[in-house]
Amino acid sequence: MATGADDRVICVIGAGYVGVVTAAGLAESGRRVHLVEVDARRRATVAAGRSPIHEPGLDELLAEVVADGRLTTAETMREGVAGAGIVIVAVGTPPTPGGEADLSQVRGAVDEAVRHAGPGTVIAIKSTVPPGTTRSLARSAGRADISFVMFPEFLREGAALHDMHHPSRVVVGGDDPQAVSRIAALFGAIDTSVVLCDSVSAELIKYGSNAFLATKISFINEMAQLCELTGADITKVADGMGLDPRIGRSFLSAGLGWGGSCFPKDVRALETSAGYHGQSFWLLKAAIEVNSQQRSRFVGKLRHGLGGSLEGRRVTVLGLAFKPFTDDLRQAPSLEVIRHLEDLGAEVTATDPVALSGAEAVLPRTRLVADPYEALAGADAAGLVTDWPEYRELDWARALASMRGRLVVDGRNWLDGEAIARQGGIYVCMGRAPVAEAPPATVVPSLPLG
Ligand code: UGA
C-alpha cells in the first residue's frame, strides 16, 4: 500500500501497563507519541511526567520524555490519531466469566481510530487477542487504505524497561508485508530476532508463550508434590533438570503458582479459544487445576502446622503483589490465600512493600500493616506469599521473638529455612522437607494424588 503516513508520529491507545511502557519507550527512541487515555486521573498523572503504575525506572523516563514534549497525552481519538502513521492499540482484554477474552475495549478503540485515521495508517494490535481477531477487525473496518497487524508484547511487569531495551524477539504478523515491515522498523536499532508472519500466527505466538510458561510452572509444582511424597527436594530437582539447555532453569521455581494480569487470563482464553475450534486443550486444563491446588496446599500447610484449625489463629501474610517489584494485585495468589484463610476463621494481617494501598478495597477483612516486624508481632504463624528481597533479609530472631507461634510457611521457597530453624522457628516450604531444630511433631500432609 502506498503511504504518505508519517511513522515518526505514533498514537498509542490506552495508558495501562503495556500502553504506557510502549509509549515511553517509543518516545525515548525519538518518536513523537500521543498517548490516548479516557481516564482523566491516569491521563493527568502521565501528563505530569509520572507513572500511573509501579514500575522501576518508569517515573524517570516519563519525566524526561514528557518534559521535552516527545510524549503528550490526549483525551479524544481525534486528537491522538491526528497525523500519526502508526496507531498502537494497547487496551485491556479482561476475561469474561466464561473465560474468553472480552474484546469490547479493543473493538471500541479500533472503531474510533479507523474513523479518524488518514490513508496509509497502520493499526497495530498490541492487546492480547484470540486467533483470528486482527483479521476480523480489518474486515469490519472496511477500509482498503489502512492496514492491520498483530504486534504482541512480551514485557514482564517489574522488568518492563529492561525487556523493552533488550527484547527476546520482535514479532509482527499481518497480511500486508509493507505494513509489517513498517512496524518491525520501529525496532530497527535493536539487535534481536525478528519474526514476521501472518496475524493469526502472531496471536498464537503470544498466547502460546504465556501458556507454555504457565504450564512449565504447573509442571514443576506437580513435581513438588511428588517430592513431598517421596522425600526429594524440589529445588535440587529443578536445578538438575534446568541444567539441560533444552529445559532451562527459568520458570521452574515451585511455590504458590502463577498470578497476575496475564497468565491466568491468557491460559484460560487460549483453552476457551481451542474449545471453540473443537479442541480440548487438556494440558492447559491440567495446568489451571494444578495452579489452583497450590493455593489450597499452602493454606493446608498453615492449618496443619497450627494443629488442624485456623479458627481464631493469627496469621501474617508476607507479600500481596502477584510477584516482586510491582504493586499489581490482579489475580494475585495472596488474595485467594487470604480469603481462604479468613473463611476458615483466621485473623489475617498482611504486609507488602508497595501494594498496600490497592489492597484495602479488595481485602476488607484484613489488617494491613506497612512494617513487616509490626505485622508479625503476636502472630501464630507467618506465611510468605511474594518473594520480595526485603523478606529474605528479615531478622528472624527479632521477628520470632515477637510472634506468639513459631511456624513460618514459605510459599515461594524463598527464605533461609536453616536460619529460621536456628532461631527456633519451624520452617515449612513447598516440595521440600520442613526444617526445625527440634523436628515438628507433625508431618505436613500431602493432598491425595490424582
Ligand atoms: C508474563 C510474561 O512473562 C511476559 O512475557 C508477558 O509479556 C506478560 O506476562 C504479559 O502477557 O503481559 P508477568 O505477568 O509480568 O509476565 O509475570 P511473570 O514474571 O511471567 O510471572 C508470572 C507469575 O508466575 C508470577 O505470579 C510469578 O510469581 C509466577 N512464577 C514465575 C512462578 O510461580 N514460578 C516461576 O518459576 C516463575
Coordinates of C-alpha atoms and ligand atoms in Angstrom, one line a residue:
M1 CA 0.0 0.0 0.0
A2 CA 1.4 3.5 -0.9
T3 CA 1.8 5.6 2.2
G4 CA 2.2 9.2 2.9
A5 CA 1.7 8.5 6.6
D6 CA 4.4 9.7 9.0
D7 CA 5.8 6.8 11.0
R8 CA 7.7 9.3 13.3
V9 CA 4.4 10.1 14.8
I10 CA 2.7 7.4 16.8
C11 CA -0.6 7.1 18.6
V12 CA -0.8 4.7 21.5
I13 CA -4.3 3.9 22.7
G14 CA -4.5 3.0 26.4
A15 CA -2.3 4.1 29.3
G16 CA -2.3 0.8 31.1
Y17 CA 0.9 -1.1 31.8
V18 CA 1.6 -2.1 28.2
G19 CA 0.5 1.2 26.6
V20 CA 2.4 3.5 29.0
V21 CA 5.6 1.5 28.7
T22 CA 5.4 1.2 24.9
A23 CA 4.6 5.0 24.6
A24 CA 7.5 5.9 26.9
G25 CA 9.9 3.6 25.0
L26 CA 8.9 4.9 21.6
A27 CA 9.3 8.5 22.8
E28 CA 12.7 7.7 24.2
S29 CA 13.7 6.3 20.8
G30 CA 12.9 9.7 19.2
R31 CA 9.3 9.3 18.0
R32 CA 6.6 11.8 18.8
V33 CA 4.0 9.9 20.7
H34 CA 0.4 10.7 21.5
L35 CA -1.0 8.6 24.3
V36 CA -4.8 8.4 24.3
E37 CA -6.4 7.7 27.7
V38 CA -10.0 8.1 28.7
D39 CA -9.4 8.0 32.4
A40 CA -8.8 11.6 33.4
R41 CA -6.7 10.8 36.5
R42 CA -4.5 8.4 34.7
R43 CA -4.1 10.9 31.9
A44 CA -3.2 13.7 34.3
T45 CA -0.6 11.5 36.0
V46 CA 1.2 10.8 32.7
A47 CA 0.9 14.4 31.6
A48 CA 2.6 15.4 34.8
G49 CA 5.5 13.1 33.9
R50 CA 4.7 10.4 36.4
S51 CA 3.9 6.8 36.0
P52 CA 0.4 5.5 36.9
I53 CA 1.9 2.1 37.7
H54 CA 4.7 1.0 40.0
E55 CA 7.4 0.0 37.5
P56 CA 11.2 0.5 38.3
G57 CA 12.7 3.4 36.2
L58 CA 9.4 4.4 34.5
D59 CA 8.9 7.6 36.5
E60 CA 12.3 8.9 35.5
L61 CA 11.7 8.0 31.8
L62 CA 8.3 9.6 31.7
A63 CA 9.5 12.7 33.4
E64 CA 12.1 13.1 30.6
V65 CA 10.0 12.4 27.6
V66 CA 7.0 14.4 28.8
A67 CA 9.3 17.4 29.7
D68 CA 10.8 17.6 26.2
G69 CA 7.4 17.2 24.5
R70 CA 8.1 13.8 22.8
L71 CA 5.2 12.2 24.8
T72 CA 1.9 14.0 25.0
T73 CA -1.5 12.8 26.3
A74 CA -4.8 13.1 24.5
E75 CA -8.4 12.6 25.7
T76 CA -10.0 12.0 22.3
M77 CA -9.1 9.7 19.5
R78 CA -9.4 12.6 17.1
E79 CA -6.5 14.5 18.8
G80 CA -4.5 11.3 19.3
V81 CA -4.7 9.8 15.9
A82 CA -4.2 13.1 14.0
G83 CA -1.0 13.0 12.0
A84 CA 0.0 9.5 13.2
G85 CA 1.3 7.0 10.7
I86 CA 1.0 4.2 13.2
V87 CA -1.7 3.6 15.8
I88 CA -0.9 1.0 18.5
V89 CA -3.9 -0.4 20.4
A90 CA -2.9 -1.4 23.9
V91 CA -6.3 -1.5 25.8
G92 CA -7.3 -4.3 28.1
T93 CA -8.8 -7.7 27.2
P94 CA -10.1 -8.8 30.6
P95 CA -11.6 -12.2 31.0
T96 CA -15.4 -12.7 30.7
P97 CA -17.0 -15.0 33.3
G98 CA -16.8 -17.8 30.7
G99 CA -13.0 -17.4 30.4
E100 CA -12.8 -15.9 26.9
A101 CA -11.1 -12.5 26.2
D102 CA -13.5 -9.6 26.4
L103 CA -12.8 -7.7 23.1
S104 CA -15.2 -4.8 23.6
Q105 CA -12.4 -2.3 24.5
V106 CA -10.3 -3.4 21.5
R107 CA -13.3 -3.1 19.1
G108 CA -14.3 0.3 20.6
A109 CA -10.8 1.7 20.2
V110 CA -10.3 0.3 16.7
D111 CA -13.7 1.6 15.5
E112 CA -12.9 5.1 16.8
A113 CA -9.3 5.0 15.4
V114 CA -10.5 3.9 12.0
R115 CA -12.9 6.9 11.9
H116 CA -10.0 9.4 12.3
A117 CA -7.1 7.6 10.7
G118 CA -5.6 9.0 7.5
P119 CA -4.8 6.9 4.4
G120 CA -1.8 4.7 4.8
T121 CA -2.1 4.4 8.6
V122 CA -1.1 1.0 10.1
I123 CA -3.2 -0.1 13.1
A124 CA -1.1 -2.4 15.3
I125 CA -2.9 -4.6 17.8
K126 CA -0.7 -4.9 20.9
S127 CA -3.6 -6.1 23.2
T128 CA -3.5 -9.9 23.6
V129 CA -6.3 -11.2 21.4
P130 CA -7.6 -14.7 20.3
P131 CA -6.5 -16.2 17.0
G132 CA -8.3 -14.5 14.1
T133 CA -9.2 -11.3 15.8
T134 CA -6.8 -9.0 13.9
R135 CA -8.2 -10.2 10.5
S136 CA -11.7 -9.8 11.7
L137 CA -11.0 -6.3 12.9
A138 CA -9.5 -5.5 9.5
R139 CA -12.6 -6.9 7.7
S140 CA -15.0 -4.9 9.9
A141 CA -13.1 -1.7 9.4
G142 CA -13.9 -1.8 5.7
R143 CA -11.1 0.5 4.7
A144 CA -8.7 -0.7 2.0
D145 CA -6.4 2.3 2.6
I146 CA -5.4 1.3 6.1
S147 CA -3.7 -1.9 7.3
F148 CA -3.9 -4.1 10.4
V149 CA -1.1 -6.0 12.0
M150 CA -0.7 -8.0 15.2
F151 CA 2.2 -6.8 17.3
P152 CA 2.3 -8.8 20.6
E153 CA 4.3 -7.7 23.6
F154 CA 6.4 -9.8 25.9
L155 CA 7.3 -7.3 28.7
R156 CA 7.4 -8.6 32.2
E157 CA 6.0 -6.4 34.9
G158 CA 8.7 -5.2 37.2
A159 CA 11.3 -5.6 34.5
A160 CA 9.5 -3.8 31.7
L161 CA 12.2 -1.2 30.9
H162 CA 14.9 -3.9 30.7
D163 CA 12.7 -6.0 28.4
M164 CA 11.8 -3.0 26.3
H165 CA 15.5 -2.2 25.7
H166 CA 16.5 -5.9 25.3
P167 CA 13.5 -7.7 23.8
S168 CA 13.9 -11.5 23.4
R169 CA 12.3 -11.1 20.0
V170 CA 10.1 -8.8 17.9
V171 CA 7.0 -10.5 16.4
V172 CA 4.9 -8.8 13.8
G173 CA 2.1 -10.5 11.9
G174 CA -0.1 -9.3 9.1
D175 CA -1.3 -9.7 5.6
D176 CA 0.2 -6.5 4.2
P177 CA 4.0 -7.0 4.0
Q178 CA 4.7 -3.3 3.8
A179 CA 2.7 -2.6 7.0
V180 CA 4.5 -5.5 8.7
S181 CA 7.9 -4.0 7.7
R182 CA 6.9 -0.6 9.0
I183 CA 6.1 -1.9 12.4
A184 CA 9.2 -4.1 12.5
A185 CA 11.2 -0.9 11.6
L186 CA 10.2 0.6 14.9
F187 CA 12.8 -1.7 16.4
G188 CA 15.4 -1.3 13.6
A189 CA 18.1 -0.2 16.0
I190 CA 17.7 -3.2 18.4
D191 CA 19.8 -6.3 17.9
T192 CA 17.2 -9.1 18.4
S193 CA 15.5 -11.8 16.4
V194 CA 12.5 -10.7 14.3
V195 CA 9.7 -13.0 13.4
L196 CA 7.5 -11.7 10.6
C197 CA 4.4 -13.8 9.9
D198 CA 0.6 -13.8 9.4
S199 CA -1.5 -12.2 12.1
V200 CA -3.1 -15.4 13.4
S201 CA 0.4 -16.9 14.0
A202 CA 1.4 -13.8 15.8
E203 CA -1.7 -14.0 18.0
L204 CA -0.8 -17.6 18.8
I205 CA 2.9 -16.9 19.5
K206 CA 1.7 -14.5 22.3
Y207 CA -0.8 -16.9 23.8
G208 CA 1.4 -19.9 23.3
S209 CA 4.4 -18.2 25.1
N210 CA 2.4 -17.3 28.2
A211 CA 0.5 -20.7 28.3
F212 CA 3.8 -22.6 27.9
L213 CA 5.5 -20.7 30.7
A214 CA 2.4 -21.2 32.9
T215 CA 2.4 -24.9 32.1
K216 CA 6.1 -25.1 32.9
I217 CA 5.4 -23.7 36.4
S218 CA 2.5 -26.0 36.9
F219 CA 4.7 -29.0 35.9
I220 CA 7.3 -28.1 38.5
N221 CA 4.6 -27.6 41.1
E222 CA 3.2 -31.1 40.4
M223 CA 6.8 -32.4 40.7
A224 CA 7.0 -30.6 44.0
Q225 CA 4.0 -32.6 45.3
L226 CA 5.8 -35.8 44.3
C227 CA 8.9 -34.6 46.0
E228 CA 7.0 -34.2 49.3
L229 CA 5.5 -37.7 48.9
T230 CA 8.9 -39.3 48.1
G231 CA 11.2 -37.2 50.3
A232 CA 13.0 -35.4 47.5
D233 CA 14.0 -31.7 47.3
I234 CA 12.2 -29.8 44.5
T235 CA 14.9 -27.1 44.4
K236 CA 17.6 -29.7 43.7
V237 CA 15.3 -31.4 41.2
A238 CA 14.6 -28.1 39.4
D239 CA 18.4 -27.2 39.4
G240 CA 19.3 -30.6 38.0
M241 CA 16.6 -30.5 35.3
G242 CA 17.3 -26.9 34.5
L243 CA 20.9 -27.6 33.6
D244 CA 19.7 -29.3 30.4
P245 CA 19.7 -26.4 28.0
R246 CA 16.6 -27.9 26.3
I247 CA 14.8 -27.4 29.6
G248 CA 16.4 -24.4 31.2
R249 CA 16.1 -23.3 34.9
S250 CA 13.8 -20.3 34.4
F251 CA 10.1 -20.7 35.3
L252 CA 11.0 -23.9 37.3
S253 CA 10.6 -22.3 40.7
A254 CA 8.0 -24.2 42.7
G255 CA 5.6 -22.5 45.0
L256 CA 2.2 -20.8 45.1
G257 CA 2.0 -20.8 41.3
W258 CA 1.2 -18.1 38.7
G259 CA -0.9 -15.0 39.1
G260 CA -1.0 -11.5 37.6
S261 CA -3.0 -9.9 34.9
C262 CA -1.6 -12.1 32.1
F263 CA -1.1 -15.8 32.8
P264 CA -4.4 -16.6 34.4
K265 CA -6.4 -14.7 31.8
D266 CA -4.4 -15.9 28.8
V267 CA -4.2 -19.5 29.7
R268 CA -8.0 -19.6 30.1
A269 CA -8.6 -17.6 27.0
L270 CA -6.4 -20.0 24.9
E271 CA -8.1 -23.0 26.4
T272 CA -11.5 -21.5 25.7
S273 CA -10.5 -20.5 22.2
A274 CA -9.3 -24.0 21.4
G275 CA -12.7 -25.2 22.6
Y276 CA -14.4 -23.0 20.1
H277 CA -12.4 -24.8 17.4
G278 CA -13.5 -28.2 18.8
Q279 CA -10.2 -28.9 20.6
S280 CA -9.9 -29.9 24.2
F281 CA -6.6 -28.5 25.3
W282 CA -6.0 -31.0 28.1
L283 CA -2.6 -29.7 29.1
L284 CA -4.0 -26.3 29.8
K285 CA -6.9 -27.6 31.8
A286 CA -4.4 -29.5 34.0
A287 CA -2.1 -26.5 34.3
I288 CA -5.0 -24.4 35.6
E289 CA -6.1 -27.1 38.1
V290 CA -2.6 -27.6 39.5
N291 CA -2.2 -23.8 39.9
S292 CA -5.4 -23.6 41.9
Q293 CA -4.3 -26.6 44.0
Q294 CA -1.1 -24.9 45.0
R295 CA -3.0 -22.2 46.9
S296 CA -5.0 -24.8 48.8
R297 CA -1.9 -26.7 49.6
F298 CA -0.3 -23.6 51.1
V299 CA -3.4 -22.9 53.3
G300 CA -3.4 -26.6 54.2
K301 CA 0.2 -26.3 55.5
L302 CA -0.7 -23.4 57.7
R303 CA -3.7 -25.1 59.0
H304 CA -1.9 -28.4 59.7
G305 CA 1.1 -26.6 61.3
L306 CA -1.3 -24.8 63.6
G307 CA -2.8 -28.1 64.8
G308 CA -5.6 -28.6 62.3
S309 CA -7.7 -25.5 62.8
L310 CA -7.3 -21.8 61.8
E311 CA -10.3 -20.6 63.9
G312 CA -9.1 -17.6 65.8
R313 CA -5.5 -18.0 64.8
R314 CA -3.4 -15.0 63.8
V315 CA -1.7 -15.4 60.5
T316 CA 0.6 -12.8 59.0
V317 CA 0.9 -12.9 55.2
L318 CA 4.2 -11.5 53.8
G319 CA 3.6 -10.1 50.4
L320 CA 0.5 -9.2 48.5
A321 CA 1.7 -8.3 44.9
F322 CA 1.5 -11.2 42.5
K323 CA 5.3 -11.0 42.2
P324 CA 8.0 -8.7 43.5
F325 CA 8.8 -5.3 42.0
T326 CA 5.2 -4.5 41.2
D327 CA 2.2 -3.2 43.1
D328 CA -0.2 -5.3 40.8
L329 CA -2.7 -7.3 42.8
R330 CA -4.7 -8.6 39.8
Q331 CA -5.2 -12.4 40.2
A332 CA -2.5 -12.3 42.9
P333 CA -2.2 -15.6 44.8
S334 CA -2.3 -13.6 48.0
L335 CA -5.9 -12.6 47.5
E336 CA -7.1 -16.2 47.1
V337 CA -4.9 -17.4 50.0
I338 CA -6.1 -14.6 52.4
R339 CA -9.8 -15.0 51.6
H340 CA -9.4 -18.8 52.1
L341 CA -7.6 -18.3 55.5
E342 CA -10.3 -15.8 56.6
D343 CA -13.1 -18.1 55.5
L344 CA -11.5 -20.8 57.8
G345 CA -11.6 -18.4 60.7
A346 CA -8.1 -17.0 60.7
E347 CA -7.4 -13.3 61.6
V348 CA -5.1 -12.2 58.9
T349 CA -2.6 -9.4 58.9
A350 CA -0.8 -8.6 55.6
T351 CA 2.1 -6.6 54.6
D352 CA 3.8 -5.6 51.3
P353 CA 6.5 -3.0 50.4
V354 CA 4.4 -1.3 47.7
A355 CA 1.0 -2.9 47.2
L356 CA -0.9 -2.0 50.5
S357 CA -2.9 0.9 49.2
G358 CA -4.6 -1.1 46.5
A359 CA -5.3 -3.9 48.9
E360 CA -7.8 -2.1 51.2
A361 CA -10.6 -2.3 48.6
V362 CA -10.2 -6.0 47.8
L363 CA -9.4 -7.3 51.3
P364 CA -11.9 -5.6 53.6
R365 CA -11.4 -8.1 56.5
T366 CA -7.6 -8.0 56.5
R367 CA -5.4 -5.9 58.8
L368 CA -2.9 -4.1 56.6
V369 CA 0.4 -3.1 58.1
A370 CA 3.4 -1.5 56.3
D371 CA 6.2 -2.6 58.6
P372 CA 6.8 -6.4 58.5
Y373 CA 8.0 -6.6 62.1
E374 CA 4.9 -4.9 63.3
A375 CA 2.8 -7.2 61.1
L376 CA 4.5 -10.3 62.5
A377 CA 4.2 -9.3 66.2
G378 CA 1.7 -11.5 68.0
A379 CA 1.2 -13.9 65.0
D380 CA 0.7 -17.6 65.5
A381 CA 2.2 -18.2 62.0
A382 CA 3.8 -16.3 59.1
G383 CA 3.1 -17.2 55.5
L384 CA 5.3 -15.9 52.7
V385 CA 3.4 -15.3 49.5
T386 CA 5.5 -12.9 47.5
D387 CA 9.3 -13.3 47.1
W388 CA 10.3 -9.8 47.8
P389 CA 14.0 -9.4 48.6
E390 CA 13.1 -7.5 51.8
Y391 CA 11.6 -10.6 53.3
R392 CA 14.7 -12.7 52.7
E393 CA 16.6 -10.0 54.7
L394 CA 14.3 -10.1 57.7
D395 CA 15.9 -10.6 61.1
W396 CA 14.1 -13.7 62.1
A397 CA 15.5 -13.7 65.7
R398 CA 13.7 -10.4 66.1
A399 CA 10.5 -11.5 64.3
L400 CA 10.2 -14.8 66.0
A401 CA 10.8 -13.2 69.4
S402 CA 7.7 -11.0 68.9
M403 CA 5.5 -13.8 67.4
R404 CA 3.1 -15.9 69.5
G405 CA 3.9 -19.0 67.5
R406 CA 6.9 -20.4 65.6
L407 CA 5.5 -21.6 62.3
V408 CA 6.8 -20.0 59.1
V409 CA 5.3 -21.3 55.8
D410 CA 7.2 -20.3 52.8
G411 CA 5.1 -20.4 49.6
R412 CA 8.0 -19.4 47.3
N413 CA 10.9 -21.5 48.8
W414 CA 12.5 -18.1 49.2
L415 CA 13.6 -17.8 52.8
D416 CA 16.6 -19.3 54.5
G417 CA 14.9 -22.2 56.3
E418 CA 18.1 -23.2 58.2
A419 CA 18.5 -19.7 59.6
I420 CA 14.8 -19.6 60.7
A421 CA 15.2 -23.0 62.4
R422 CA 18.3 -21.8 64.2
Q423 CA 16.3 -19.0 65.7
G424 CA 13.7 -21.5 67.0
G425 CA 11.3 -21.3 64.1
I426 CA 9.5 -24.3 62.3
Y427 CA 10.1 -23.7 58.6
V428 CA 7.7 -25.4 56.2
C429 CA 8.1 -24.9 52.4
M430 CA 6.8 -26.3 49.1
G431 CA 8.2 -29.6 47.8
R432 CA 10.9 -29.9 50.4
A433 CA 11.1 -31.3 53.9
P434 CA 10.3 -28.9 56.8
V435 CA 13.2 -27.7 58.8
A436 CA 13.2 -27.3 62.6
E437 CA 15.9 -27.6 65.4
A438 CA 13.5 -29.8 67.3
P439 CA 11.7 -31.6 64.5
P440 CA 8.0 -30.6 64.2
A441 CA 5.7 -33.1 65.9
T442 CA 3.6 -33.5 62.7
V443 CA 4.4 -34.0 59.2
V444 CA 2.7 -31.7 56.7
P445 CA 0.1 -33.8 54.9
S446 CA 0.1 -34.2 51.2
L447 CA -3.1 -33.8 49.1
P448 CA -4.2 -37.0 47.5
L449 CA -2.7 -37.7 44.1
G450 CA -4.8 -37.5 41.0
Ligands
UGA1 C1 4.1 -12.5 31.8 C2 5.2 -13.0 30.7 O1 6.3 -13.5 31.4 C3 5.6 -11.8 29.8 O2 6.5 -12.3 28.8 C4 4.3 -11.3 29.1 O3 4.6 -10.2 28.3 C5 3.3 -10.8 30.2 O4 3.0 -11.9 31.1 C6 2.1 -10.3 29.5 O5 1.4 -11.1 28.8 O6 1.8 -9.1 29.6 P1 4.2 -11.1 34.0 O7 2.7 -11.3 34.1 O8 4.8 -9.8 34.3 O9 4.8 -11.5 32.6 O10 4.8 -12.1 35.1 P2 5.9 -13.3 35.1 O11 7.2 -12.8 35.6 O12 5.9 -14.1 33.9 O13 5.3 -14.2 36.3 C7 4.0 -14.7 36.3 C8 3.7 -15.5 37.5 O14 4.4 -16.7 37.6 C9 4.0 -14.8 38.8 O15 2.9 -14.9 39.7 C10 5.2 -15.5 39.4 O16 5.4 -15.4 40.7 C11 5.0 -16.9 38.9 N1 6.2 -17.7 38.7 C12 7.1 -17.4 37.8 C13 6.3 -18.9 39.4 O17 5.5 -19.3 40.2 N2 7.4 -19.7 39.2 C14 8.4 -19.4 38.3 O18 9.4 -20.1 38.2 C15 8.3 -18.2 37.6

